[in-house]
PDB file of C-alpha atoms in Angstrom:
ATOM      1  CA  MET F 235      92.642  68.895 112.585  1.00  0.00           C
ATOM      2  CA  LEU F 236      92.494  72.181 113.547  1.00  0.00           C
ATOM      3  CA  SER F 237      92.317  73.509 110.200  1.00  0.00           C
ATOM      4  CA  SER F 238      89.557  71.421 109.409  1.00  0.00           C
ATOM      5  CA  ILE F 239      87.801  72.665 112.398  1.00  0.00           C
ATOM      6  CA  ASP F 240      89.201  76.255 110.980  1.00  0.00           C
ATOM      7  CA  ASN F 241      87.786  76.189 107.870  1.00  0.00           C
ATOM      8  CA  CYS F 242      84.102  74.477 109.211  1.00  0.00           C
ATOM      9  CA  LEU F 243      83.940  77.197 111.863  1.00  0.00           C
ATOM     10  CA  PHE F 244      84.581  79.812 108.625  1.00  0.00           C
ATOM     11  CA  TYR F 245      82.078  77.950 106.187  1.00  0.00           C
ATOM     12  CA  LEU F 246      79.167  77.992 109.458  1.00  0.00           C
ATOM     13  CA  ILE F 247      79.692  81.939 109.546  1.00  0.00           C
ATOM     14  CA  ASN F 248      80.335  82.741 105.772  1.00  0.00           C
ATOM     15  CA  LYS F 249      77.522  80.242 104.245  1.00  0.00           C
ATOM     16  CA  GLY F 250      75.595  79.383 107.262  1.00  0.00           C
ATOM     17  CA  CYS F 251      75.126  83.000 108.622  1.00  0.00           C
ATOM     18  CA  SER F 252      74.482  84.266 104.677  1.00  0.00           C
ATOM     19  CA  ASN F 253      71.599  86.465 104.361  1.00  0.00           C
ATOM     20  CA  HIS F 254      70.514  89.813 102.697  1.00  0.00           C
ATOM     21  CA  PHE F 255      70.937  91.885 106.280  1.00  0.00           C
ATOM     22  CA  PHE F 256      73.831  90.492 107.238  1.00  0.00           C
ATOM     23  CA  ASN F 257      74.874  91.553 103.728  1.00  0.00           C
ATOM     24  CA  VAL F 258      73.903  95.285 104.397  1.00  0.00           C
ATOM     25  CA  VAL F 259      75.199  95.500 108.065  1.00  0.00           C
ATOM     26  CA  MET F 260      78.384  93.268 107.940  1.00  0.00           C
ATOM     27  CA  PRO F 261      80.390  95.681 105.665  1.00  0.00           C
ATOM     28  CA  LEU F 262      79.170  99.089 107.911  1.00  0.00           C
ATOM     29  CA  LEU F 263      79.903  97.500 111.494  1.00  0.00           C
ATOM     30  CA  ASN F 264      83.296  95.850 109.915  1.00  0.00           C
ATOM     31  CA  GLU F 265      84.682  99.295 109.567  1.00  0.00           C
ATOM     32  CA  PHE F 266      84.385  99.530 113.285  1.00  0.00           C
ATOM     33  CA  GLY F 267      87.808  98.061 113.283  1.00  0.00           C
ATOM     34  CA  ASN F 268      89.529 100.329 110.507  1.00  0.00           C
ATOM     35  CA  TRP F 269      92.138 101.962 112.136  1.00  0.00           C
ATOM     36  CA  LYS F 270      91.662 105.168 110.847  1.00  0.00           C
ATOM     37  CA  VAL F 271      87.726 105.185 112.555  1.00  0.00           C
ATOM     38  CA  LEU F 272      89.482 104.342 115.902  1.00  0.00           C
ATOM     39  CA  LEU F 273      92.196 107.063 114.995  1.00  0.00           C
ATOM     40  CA  VAL F 274      89.128 109.493 115.148  1.00  0.00           C
ATOM     41  CA  VAL F 275      88.218 108.546 118.672  1.00  0.00           C
ATOM     42  CA  ALA F 276      91.621 108.944 119.372  1.00  0.00           C
ATOM     43  CA  ILE F 277      91.506 112.475 117.877  1.00  0.00           C
ATOM     44  CA  ILE F 278      88.241 113.573 119.359  1.00  0.00           C
ATOM     45  CA  LEU F 279      89.541 112.288 123.215  1.00  0.00           C
ATOM     46  CA  LEU F 280      92.362 114.588 122.686  1.00  0.00           C
ATOM     47  CA  PHE F 281      89.662 117.800 122.130  1.00  0.00           C
ATOM     48  CA  LEU F 282      87.986 116.704 124.986  1.00  0.00           C
ATOM     49  CA  ARG F 283      88.177 118.573 128.080  1.00  0.00           C
ATOM     50  CA  LYS F 284      88.777 116.334 130.626  1.00  0.00           C
ATOM     51  CA  LYS F 285      92.536 115.066 131.148  1.00  0.00           C
ATOM     52  CA  GLU F 286      92.030 111.519 131.216  1.00  0.00           C
ATOM     53  CA  ALA F 287      89.954 111.783 128.205  1.00  0.00           C
ATOM     54  CA  ARG F 288      92.984 113.247 126.642  1.00  0.00           C
ATOM     55  CA  THR F 289      95.228 110.978 128.289  1.00  0.00           C
ATOM     56  CA  LEU F 290      93.669 107.959 126.463  1.00  0.00           C
ATOM     57  CA  GLY F 291      93.522 109.471 123.528  1.00  0.00           C
ATOM     58  CA  ILE F 292      97.156 109.286 123.573  1.00  0.00           C
ATOM     59  CA  LEU F 293      97.263 105.848 124.467  1.00  0.00           C
ATOM     60  CA  LEU F 294      95.157 104.532 121.610  1.00  0.00           C
ATOM     61  CA  PHE F 295      97.250 106.651 119.260  1.00  0.00           C
ATOM     62  CA  ILE F 296     100.249 105.249 121.193  1.00  0.00           C
ATOM     63  CA  GLY F 297      98.097 101.688 120.658  1.00  0.00           C
ATOM     64  CA  LEU F 298      97.461 101.706 117.470  1.00  0.00           C
ATOM     65  CA  ILE F 299     100.730 102.238 115.981  1.00  0.00           C
ATOM     66  CA  VAL F 300     101.700  99.038 118.200  1.00  0.00           C
ATOM     67  CA  SER F 301      98.854  96.991 117.208  1.00  0.00           C
ATOM     68  CA  TYR F 302      99.528  97.979 113.208  1.00  0.00           C
ATOM     69  CA  THR F 303     103.569  97.031 114.030  1.00  0.00           C
ATOM     70  CA  VAL F 304     103.166  93.843 115.673  1.00  0.00           C
ATOM     71  CA  VAL F 305     100.744  92.393 113.007  1.00  0.00           C
ATOM     72  CA  PHE F 306     102.178  93.980 110.359  1.00  0.00           C
ATOM     73  CA  ILE F 307     105.270  91.482 111.873  1.00  0.00           C
ATOM     74  CA  LEU F 308     102.748  88.943 112.290  1.00  0.00           C
ATOM     75  CA  LYS F 309     101.258  88.956 108.836  1.00  0.00           C
ATOM     76  CA  VAL F 310     104.648  89.021 107.082  1.00  0.00           C
ATOM     77  CA  TRP F 311     106.703  86.111 109.063  1.00  0.00           C
ATOM     78  CA  ILE F 312     103.343  83.849 109.384  1.00  0.00           C
ATOM     79  CA  ALA F 313     102.303  84.169 105.657  1.00  0.00           C
ATOM     80  CA  ARG F 314      99.069  82.834 105.876  1.00  0.00           C
ATOM     81  CA  PRO F 315      96.750  83.452 102.796  1.00  0.00           C
ATOM     82  CA  ARG F 316      93.139  84.601 102.894  1.00  0.00           C
ATOM     83  CA  PRO F 317      90.211  82.006 103.008  1.00  0.00           C
ATOM     84  CA  PHE F 318      89.011  83.393  99.944  1.00  0.00           C
ATOM     85  CA  LEU F 319      92.392  82.231  98.226  1.00  0.00           C
ATOM     86  CA  VAL F 320      92.466  78.895  99.580  1.00  0.00           C
ATOM     87  CA  LEU F 321      89.083  77.661  99.983  1.00  0.00           C
ATOM     88  CA  PRO F 322      86.072  77.309  97.023  1.00  0.00           C
ATOM     89  CA  ASN F 323      82.555  78.536  97.255  1.00  0.00           C
ATOM     90  CA  VAL F 324      83.400  81.669  99.714  1.00  0.00           C
ATOM     91  CA  ASN F 325      80.913  83.681 100.146  1.00  0.00           C
ATOM     92  CA  LEU F 326      83.160  87.167  99.663  1.00  0.00           C
ATOM     93  CA  LEU F 327      81.811  91.088 100.750  1.00  0.00           C
ATOM     94  CA  ILE F 328      84.870  92.577 100.319  1.00  0.00           C
ATOM     95  CA  ARG F 329      87.728  92.363  99.468  1.00  0.00           C
ATOM     96  CA  ASP F 330      91.605  92.542 101.109  1.00  0.00           C
ATOM     97  CA  THR F 331      95.072  92.027  99.658  1.00  0.00           C
ATOM     98  CA  SER F 332      97.388  91.342 103.118  1.00  0.00           C
ATOM     99  CA  PHE F 333      97.638  88.448 104.633  1.00  0.00           C
ATOM    100  CA  SER F 334      94.756  86.720 106.564  1.00  0.00           C
ATOM    101  CA  PHE F 335      96.636  86.111 110.363  1.00  0.00           C
ATOM    102  CA  PRO F 336      96.438  87.819 112.860  1.00  0.00           C
ATOM    103  CA  SER F 337      93.259  90.147 111.867  1.00  0.00           C
ATOM    104  CA  GLY F 338      94.141  93.405 112.153  1.00  0.00           C
ATOM    105  CA  TYR F 339      90.743  94.783 112.352  1.00  0.00           C
ATOM    106  CA  ALA F 340      90.607  92.536 115.765  1.00  0.00           C
ATOM    107  CA  THR F 341      94.015  93.348 116.824  1.00  0.00           C
ATOM    108  CA  SER F 342      93.091  97.580 116.750  1.00  0.00           C
ATOM    109  CA  VAL F 343      89.242  96.913 118.203  1.00  0.00           C
ATOM    110  CA  PHE F 344      89.786  94.556 120.713  1.00  0.00           C
ATOM    111  CA  MET F 345      92.582  96.760 122.150  1.00  0.00           C
ATOM    112  CA  ALA F 346      90.828 100.082 122.333  1.00  0.00           C
ATOM    113  CA  ALA F 347      87.925  97.890 124.065  1.00  0.00           C
ATOM    114  CA  ALA F 348      90.715  96.546 126.509  1.00  0.00           C
ATOM    115  CA  LEU F 349      92.316  99.986 126.770  1.00  0.00           C
ATOM    116  CA  LEU F 350      88.989 102.020 127.339  1.00  0.00           C
ATOM    117  CA  SER F 351      87.012  99.448 129.529  1.00  0.00           C
ATOM    118  CA  ALA F 352      89.958  99.072 131.814  1.00  0.00           C
ATOM    119  CA  TYR F 353      89.515 102.825 132.481  1.00  0.00           C
ATOM    120  CA  SER F 354      86.347 102.895 133.092  1.00  0.00           C
ATOM    121  CA  LYS F 355      83.223  99.506 133.456  1.00  0.00           C
ATOM    122  CA  LYS F 356      80.702 101.422 131.589  1.00  0.00           C
ATOM    123  CA  LEU F 357      83.099 101.106 129.158  1.00  0.00           C
ATOM    124  CA  TYR F 358      82.767  97.251 129.026  1.00  0.00           C
ATOM    125  CA  TYR F 359      79.937  97.123 126.070  1.00  0.00           C
ATOM    126  CA  LEU F 360      82.955  98.198 123.887  1.00  0.00           C
ATOM    127  CA  TYR F 361      83.816  94.326 124.067  1.00  0.00           C
ATOM    128  CA  ILE F 362      80.238  94.075 122.294  1.00  0.00           C
ATOM    129  CA  ALA F 363      80.788  95.841 119.217  1.00  0.00           C
ATOM    130  CA  ALA F 364      84.705  94.192 118.872  1.00  0.00           C
ATOM    131  CA  ILE F 365      82.894  90.747 118.979  1.00  0.00           C
ATOM    132  CA  GLY F 366      80.709  92.171 116.250  1.00  0.00           C
ATOM    133  CA  VAL F 367      83.876  93.771 113.899  1.00  0.00           C
ATOM    134  CA  ALA F 368      85.534  89.972 114.718  1.00  0.00           C
ATOM    135  CA  PHE F 369      82.327  88.203 113.440  1.00  0.00           C
ATOM    136  CA  SER F 370      82.242  90.581 110.547  1.00  0.00           C
ATOM    137  CA  ARG F 371      86.162  89.678 109.365  1.00  0.00           C
ATOM    138  CA  ILE F 372      84.965  86.380 109.429  1.00  0.00           C
ATOM    139  CA  TYR F 373      81.373  86.847 107.729  1.00  0.00           C
ATOM    140  CA  LEU F 374      82.609  88.964 104.651  1.00  0.00           C
ATOM    141  CA  GLY F 375      84.837  86.186 103.961  1.00  0.00           C
ATOM    142  CA  VAL F 376      88.686  87.925 104.753  1.00  0.00           C
ATOM    143  CA  HIS F 377      89.079  85.915 107.762  1.00  0.00           C
ATOM    144  CA  PHE F 378      89.572  82.169 109.808  1.00  0.00           C
ATOM    145  CA  PRO F 379      88.263  82.337 113.228  1.00  0.00           C
ATOM    146  CA  SER F 380      91.755  81.539 114.344  1.00  0.00           C
ATOM    147  CA  ASP F 381      92.676  85.019 112.643  1.00  0.00           C
ATOM    148  CA  VAL F 382      89.827  86.773 114.681  1.00  0.00           C
ATOM    149  CA  ILE F 383      90.524  84.915 118.014  1.00  0.00           C
ATOM    150  CA  ALA F 384      94.293  85.626 117.592  1.00  0.00           C
ATOM    151  CA  GLY F 385      93.732  89.023 116.973  1.00  0.00           C
ATOM    152  CA  ALA F 386      91.924  89.623 120.091  1.00  0.00           C
ATOM    153  CA  LEU F 387      93.875  88.053 122.657  1.00  0.00           C
ATOM    154  CA  ILE F 388      96.608  90.361 120.994  1.00  0.00           C
ATOM    155  CA  GLY F 389      94.607  93.331 121.194  1.00  0.00           C
ATOM    156  CA  ILE F 390      93.652  92.594 124.609  1.00  0.00           C
ATOM    157  CA  ILE F 391      96.853  92.031 125.735  1.00  0.00           C
ATOM    158  CA  LEU F 392      98.461  95.239 123.934  1.00  0.00           C
ATOM    159  CA  GLY F 393      95.561  97.280 125.397  1.00  0.00           C
ATOM    160  CA  TYR F 394      96.051  96.161 128.978  1.00  0.00           C
ATOM    161  CA  ALA F 395      99.624  96.497 129.011  1.00  0.00           C
ATOM    162  CA  ILE F 396      99.651  99.903 127.631  1.00  0.00           C
ATOM    163  CA  MET F 397      97.485 100.667 130.727  1.00  0.00           C
ATOM    164  CA  ARG F 398      99.916  99.525 132.808  1.00  0.00           C
ATOM    165  CA  ILE F 399     102.628 101.019 131.387  1.00  0.00           C
ATOM    166  CA  SER F 400     101.213 104.484 131.481  1.00  0.00           C
ATOM    167  CA  LYS F 401     100.134 103.790 135.315  1.00  0.00           C
ATOM    168  CA  ILE F 402      96.469 105.298 134.890  1.00  0.00           C
ATOM    169  CA  LYS F 403      94.460 103.419 137.169  1.00  0.00           C
ATOM    170  CA  LEU F 404      92.887 100.724 136.273  1.00  0.00           C
ATOM    171  CA  ILE F 405      88.723 100.341 137.550  1.00  0.00           C
ATOM    172  CA  ILE F 406      88.571  96.136 137.438  1.00  0.00           C
TER     173      ILE F 406
END
């Protein structure tokens, strides 16, 4: 039952939303979930004058390491194949070779959104970007909806946990 809902939602986004504009925009939007892009953000924060920014840079770096580790362990343990490997007629716009569940991009970008927006309410718009990245992973044909939902939940939990552990005052 759940897998049929997952497949139906996958096709709704991957095939049903398919158009030239998204074919150009989604691969670009997708890159905001790449750990390398988020690492650049962490490095930039490290070089800013404010102590809070430098601390956030360190926490983001730690969050990326923790996210990568958690996702790697879950991917190997669950070993779910990518949609384009198990479903016919997938609109595949990029390739990914690792397992599908959970989405590492969704985990990383939601962890960053949770971490940064927990520090400042002004940064809650980062969740919109995170949702865009998660949507792009399905649109591009490399994840099922449940992969990105799980990645988002893991990322949010990790982001807030890192903030709590660091004892930086949360602004909620």
